Amino acid sequence: MLDLLLPARCLGCAARGSLLCDACLVVAPAVRMPHPAPEGLPVCWSATLYEGAARQAVLHYKERGRTALAAPLAHALAFTIATAVPEGGLSVVPVPSAGRAVRARGHDPVPRMAALAVRHLGRLGRQVTLRTDLRQSRRVADQAGLSAAQRAANLASSLRVAEAGKARLSGRSGARVVLVDDVVTTGATLAEAARAVNEAGATVVAAVTFAATRRRVRTVFDHGG
């Protein structure tokens, strides 16, 4: 309703025309690893840093129902996936939100963003499949305010791949998986997702997020894949 009733203004500069203009969304794919990285975290790429207009976009998209922002976030995500893994077929597996968070928000932001990114990559001729087989296996505490060690303990064994999904992810071709999330902070969520997907018989080749927090991140600019 907000997107229909209010004139679109950039969250960064307030310019009319879009919720996130090209000047404010600086997409610079790079390997941005949390430091220290948790055990099991795959190489982690992000489109940008979690600050300024990018941070506002994530907050408005996830918490304030501005679902129109899924489009620019997905464009950035698709470009980052293509940069991280430039060739070959892929299965894109989004990290799911907890059920109570989905109910509170009215949508599940990461799978929506991932689905649009997969569509963009398909239009470019990439063989990319969206797999929404990752599930929450138990309730976890709110991550806000937790240390890296506390987040890892909170998330341990909290994700699983649905039984039907195991067959799809561990087919004869040996599925290569890219995990997708909105923001990487300590890396605990992506490490747990990688554990669950690898145990299902697939191979996680990378994790890709829209943004990475600056305070914990170690950046490696490597555009060669």
Tab-separated table of C-alpha atoms in Angstrom:
chain	number	residue	atom	x	y	z
A	1	MET	CA	0.000	0.000	0.000
A	2	LEU	CA	2.833	2.398	0.816
A	3	ASP	CA	4.411	1.787	-2.577
A	4	LEU	CA	1.100	2.554	-4.296
A	5	LEU	CA	0.100	5.598	-2.260
A	6	LEU	CA	3.384	7.416	-1.707
A	7	PRO	CA	5.574	8.911	-4.451
A	8	ALA	CA	8.762	6.914	-4.874
A	9	ARG	CA	11.758	8.677	-3.335
A	10	CYS	CA	15.231	7.274	-2.973
A	11	LEU	CA	16.007	6.202	0.579
A	12	GLY	CA	19.504	7.591	0.182
A	13	CYS	CA	19.137	10.994	-1.475
A	14	ALA	CA	15.331	11.514	-1.547
A	15	ALA	CA	15.349	11.965	-5.320
A	16	ARG	CA	12.039	11.174	-7.000
A	17	GLY	CA	11.620	8.213	-9.298
A	18	SER	CA	12.730	5.120	-7.377
A	19	LEU	CA	13.133	3.813	-3.856
A	20	LEU	CA	16.835	3.240	-4.417
A	21	CYS	CA	18.602	5.139	-7.172
A	22	ASP	CA	21.691	3.922	-9.024
A	23	ALA	CA	23.829	6.680	-7.522
A	24	CYS	CA	23.045	5.583	-3.963
A	25	LEU	CA	23.212	1.839	-4.583
A	26	VAL	CA	26.885	1.266	-5.358
A	27	VAL	CA	27.208	-2.397	-6.304
A	28	ALA	CA	30.786	-3.611	-5.872
A	29	PRO	CA	30.870	-7.429	-5.606
A	30	ALA	CA	33.726	-8.670	-3.461
A	31	VAL	CA	34.637	-11.426	-1.051
A	32	ARG	CA	33.777	-9.949	2.330
A	33	MET	CA	34.431	-12.437	5.106
A	34	PRO	CA	33.518	-11.849	8.743
A	35	HIS	CA	36.542	-11.843	10.986
A	36	PRO	CA	36.932	-14.193	12.683
A	37	ALA	CA	34.994	-16.470	10.336
A	38	PRO	CA	33.062	-19.334	11.933
A	39	GLU	CA	34.028	-22.884	11.088
A	40	GLY	CA	32.291	-24.148	7.970
A	41	LEU	CA	31.563	-20.744	6.452
A	42	PRO	CA	31.956	-20.920	2.654
A	43	VAL	CA	33.605	-18.107	0.743
A	44	CYS	CA	31.236	-15.201	1.268
A	45	TRP	CA	30.536	-12.587	-1.402
A	46	SER	CA	28.428	-9.471	-0.992
A	47	ALA	CA	27.208	-6.770	-3.348
A	48	THR	CA	27.933	-3.861	-1.027
A	49	LEU	CA	28.507	-2.791	2.567
A	50	TYR	CA	25.677	-2.574	5.079
A	51	GLU	CA	25.617	1.180	5.488
A	52	GLY	CA	23.953	4.288	4.115
A	53	ALA	CA	21.255	3.734	1.516
A	54	ALA	CA	21.951	-0.017	1.356
A	55	ARG	CA	21.247	-0.384	5.071
A	56	GLN	CA	18.075	1.688	4.807
A	57	ALA	CA	16.927	-0.414	1.866
A	58	VAL	CA	17.339	-3.665	3.799
A	59	LEU	CA	15.522	-2.287	6.859
A	60	HIS	CA	12.617	-0.882	4.832
A	61	TYR	CA	12.348	-4.055	2.768
A	62	LYS	CA	12.435	-6.493	5.675
A	63	GLU	CA	10.791	-4.628	8.526
A	64	ARG	CA	8.587	-1.958	6.960
A	65	GLY	CA	6.937	-3.876	4.147
A	66	ARG	CA	8.474	-1.987	1.221
A	67	THR	CA	8.493	-5.093	-0.955
A	68	ALA	CA	9.116	-3.070	-4.118
A	69	LEU	CA	12.721	-2.873	-2.916
A	70	ALA	CA	13.085	-6.580	-3.704
A	71	ALA	CA	13.717	-5.617	-7.354
A	72	PRO	CA	16.884	-3.478	-6.950
A	73	LEU	CA	18.205	-5.754	-4.205
A	74	ALA	CA	17.690	-8.776	-6.448
A	75	HIS	CA	19.485	-7.089	-9.372
A	76	ALA	CA	22.489	-6.484	-7.124
A	77	LEU	CA	22.294	-10.030	-5.807
A	78	ALA	CA	22.136	-11.547	-9.310
A	79	PHE	CA	25.167	-9.556	-10.448
A	80	THR	CA	27.081	-10.690	-7.377
A	81	ILE	CA	26.170	-14.353	-7.916
A	82	ALA	CA	27.306	-14.108	-11.537
A	83	THR	CA	30.578	-12.526	-10.428
A	84	ALA	CA	31.181	-15.077	-7.682
A	85	VAL	CA	30.406	-18.102	-9.871
A	86	PRO	CA	30.721	-16.970	-13.506
A	87	GLU	CA	30.113	-20.314	-15.214
A	88	GLY	CA	28.075	-23.483	-14.896
A	89	GLY	CA	24.739	-24.478	-13.481
A	90	LEU	CA	23.748	-23.629	-9.933
A	91	SER	CA	21.119	-24.223	-7.324
A	92	VAL	CA	20.358	-21.079	-5.325
A	93	VAL	CA	19.249	-21.840	-1.771
A	94	PRO	CA	17.907	-18.899	0.276
A	95	VAL	CA	18.189	-18.870	4.052
A	96	PRO	CA	14.643	-18.946	5.489
A	97	SER	CA	13.379	-16.665	8.209
A	98	ALA	CA	11.877	-18.043	11.402
A	99	GLY	CA	8.140	-18.644	11.153
A	100	ARG	CA	7.308	-15.996	13.747
A	101	ALA	CA	9.350	-13.411	11.800
A	102	VAL	CA	7.509	-14.248	8.574
A	103	ARG	CA	4.169	-13.876	10.320
A	104	ALA	CA	5.181	-10.537	11.851
A	105	ARG	CA	6.513	-9.128	8.571
A	106	GLY	CA	3.862	-10.605	6.310
A	107	HIS	CA	6.484	-11.939	3.898
A	108	ASP	CA	9.736	-13.902	3.776
A	109	PRO	CA	12.205	-11.382	2.340
A	110	VAL	CA	15.218	-13.511	1.400
A	111	PRO	CA	13.394	-16.167	-0.692
A	112	ARG	CA	11.511	-13.396	-2.521
A	113	MET	CA	14.770	-11.618	-3.335
A	114	ALA	CA	16.448	-14.886	-4.329
A	115	ALA	CA	13.601	-15.830	-6.675
A	116	LEU	CA	13.917	-12.532	-8.540
A	117	ALA	CA	17.700	-12.925	-8.747
A	118	VAL	CA	17.301	-16.411	-10.230
A	119	ARG	CA	14.886	-14.992	-12.794
A	120	HIS	CA	17.412	-12.314	-13.785
A	121	LEU	CA	20.166	-14.900	-14.195
A	122	GLY	CA	17.899	-17.123	-16.277
A	123	ARG	CA	17.293	-14.262	-18.683
A	124	LEU	CA	21.063	-14.049	-19.125
A	125	GLY	CA	21.197	-17.694	-20.144
A	126	ARG	CA	22.468	-19.152	-16.887
A	127	GLN	CA	21.173	-22.537	-15.753
A	128	VAL	CA	20.117	-21.552	-12.256
A	129	THR	CA	17.418	-23.180	-10.145
A	130	LEU	CA	15.811	-21.853	-6.983
A	131	ARG	CA	15.633	-24.464	-4.215
A	132	THR	CA	13.565	-23.504	-1.182
A	133	ASP	CA	14.260	-26.759	0.642
A	134	LEU	CA	16.072	-25.312	3.652
A	135	ARG	CA	13.894	-25.314	6.762
A	136	GLN	CA	14.035	-24.170	10.370
A	137	SER	CA	14.251	-27.323	12.492
A	138	ARG	CA	13.856	-25.659	15.881
A	139	ARG	CA	13.154	-22.287	17.398
A	140	VAL	CA	16.121	-19.986	17.977
A	141	ALA	CA	16.504	-16.880	20.115
A	142	ASP	CA	16.620	-13.384	18.664
A	143	GLN	CA	20.151	-12.801	17.351
A	144	ALA	CA	20.260	-9.094	18.190
A	145	GLY	CA	22.932	-8.306	20.761
A	146	LEU	CA	24.523	-11.759	20.699
A	147	SER	CA	28.273	-12.208	20.278
A	148	ALA	CA	29.714	-14.300	17.437
A	149	ALA	CA	30.130	-17.303	19.760
A	150	GLN	CA	26.612	-16.885	21.145
A	151	ARG	CA	25.144	-16.664	17.643
A	152	ALA	CA	26.926	-19.853	16.613
A	153	ALA	CA	25.622	-21.689	19.689
A	154	ASN	CA	22.125	-20.291	19.178
A	155	LEU	CA	22.006	-21.502	15.575
A	156	ALA	CA	23.693	-24.898	15.969
A	157	SER	CA	21.615	-27.623	14.261
A	158	SER	CA	18.754	-25.167	13.722
A	159	LEU	CA	18.443	-25.737	9.951
A	160	ARG	CA	17.733	-28.824	7.884
A	161	VAL	CA	16.976	-29.731	4.296
A	162	ALA	CA	13.486	-31.155	3.763
A	163	GLU	CA	13.442	-34.849	2.832
A	164	ALA	CA	12.089	-34.144	-0.643
A	165	GLY	CA	14.786	-31.540	-1.151
A	166	LYS	CA	17.604	-33.951	-0.391
A	167	ALA	CA	16.933	-35.894	-3.578
A	168	ARG	CA	16.879	-32.703	-5.639
A	169	LEU	CA	20.076	-31.317	-4.144
A	170	SER	CA	22.098	-34.545	-4.259
A	171	GLY	CA	21.279	-35.679	-7.789
A	172	ARG	CA	23.684	-37.453	-10.104
A	173	SER	CA	24.986	-34.184	-11.481
A	174	GLY	CA	26.180	-33.183	-8.007
A	175	ALA	CA	24.393	-29.917	-7.389
A	176	ARG	CA	26.547	-26.848	-6.841
A	177	VAL	CA	24.813	-24.612	-4.342
A	178	VAL	CA	25.032	-20.883	-3.704
A	179	LEU	CA	23.534	-19.876	-0.377
A	180	VAL	CA	21.750	-16.522	-0.313
A	181	ASP	CA	20.989	-14.192	2.598
A	182	ASP	CA	20.371	-10.465	2.958
A	183	VAL	CA	23.247	-9.454	5.279
A	184	VAL	CA	26.298	-11.229	6.666
A	185	THR	CA	27.390	-10.148	10.153
A	186	THR	CA	29.225	-12.906	12.025
A	187	GLY	CA	28.608	-15.590	9.388
A	188	ALA	CA	26.958	-17.958	11.890
A	189	THR	CA	23.705	-18.271	9.934
A	190	LEU	CA	25.449	-19.035	6.641
A	191	ALA	CA	27.803	-21.514	8.301
A	192	GLU	CA	24.813	-23.382	9.748
A	193	ALA	CA	23.054	-23.302	6.360
A	194	ALA	CA	26.177	-24.682	4.683
A	195	ARG	CA	26.358	-27.511	7.205
A	196	ALA	CA	22.743	-28.514	6.548
A	197	VAL	CA	23.079	-28.353	2.745
A	198	ASN	CA	26.401	-30.202	2.659
A	199	GLU	CA	24.995	-32.932	4.885
A	200	ALA	CA	22.146	-33.333	2.387
A	201	GLY	CA	24.702	-34.329	-0.252
A	202	ALA	CA	25.139	-31.101	-2.184
A	203	THR	CA	28.241	-28.929	-2.491
A	204	VAL	CA	28.123	-25.330	-1.297
A	205	VAL	CA	30.483	-23.352	-3.536
A	206	ALA	CA	29.741	-19.860	-2.191
A	207	ALA	CA	27.513	-17.742	-0.022
A	208	VAL	CA	26.185	-14.491	-1.486
A	209	THR	CA	24.517	-11.666	0.392
A	210	PHE	CA	23.269	-8.262	-0.581
A	211	ALA	CA	25.363	-6.567	2.095
A	212	ALA	CA	28.098	-7.167	4.666
A	213	THR	CA	28.603	-5.317	7.918
A	214	ARG	CA	31.786	-3.249	7.951
A	215	ARG	CA	32.784	-3.649	11.587
A	216	ARG	CA	33.504	-7.369	11.275
A	217	VAL	CA	34.350	-7.751	7.630
A	218	ARG	CA	37.613	-8.511	5.887
A	219	THR	CA	37.319	-7.557	2.215
A	220	VAL	CA	39.129	-9.277	-0.638
A	221	PHE	CA	38.484	-7.760	-4.043
A	222	ASP	CA	38.652	-10.734	-6.384
A	223	HIS	CA	36.593	-10.444	-9.548
A	224	GLY	CA	38.131	-13.490	-11.177
A	225	GLY	CA	35.664	-15.871	-9.509
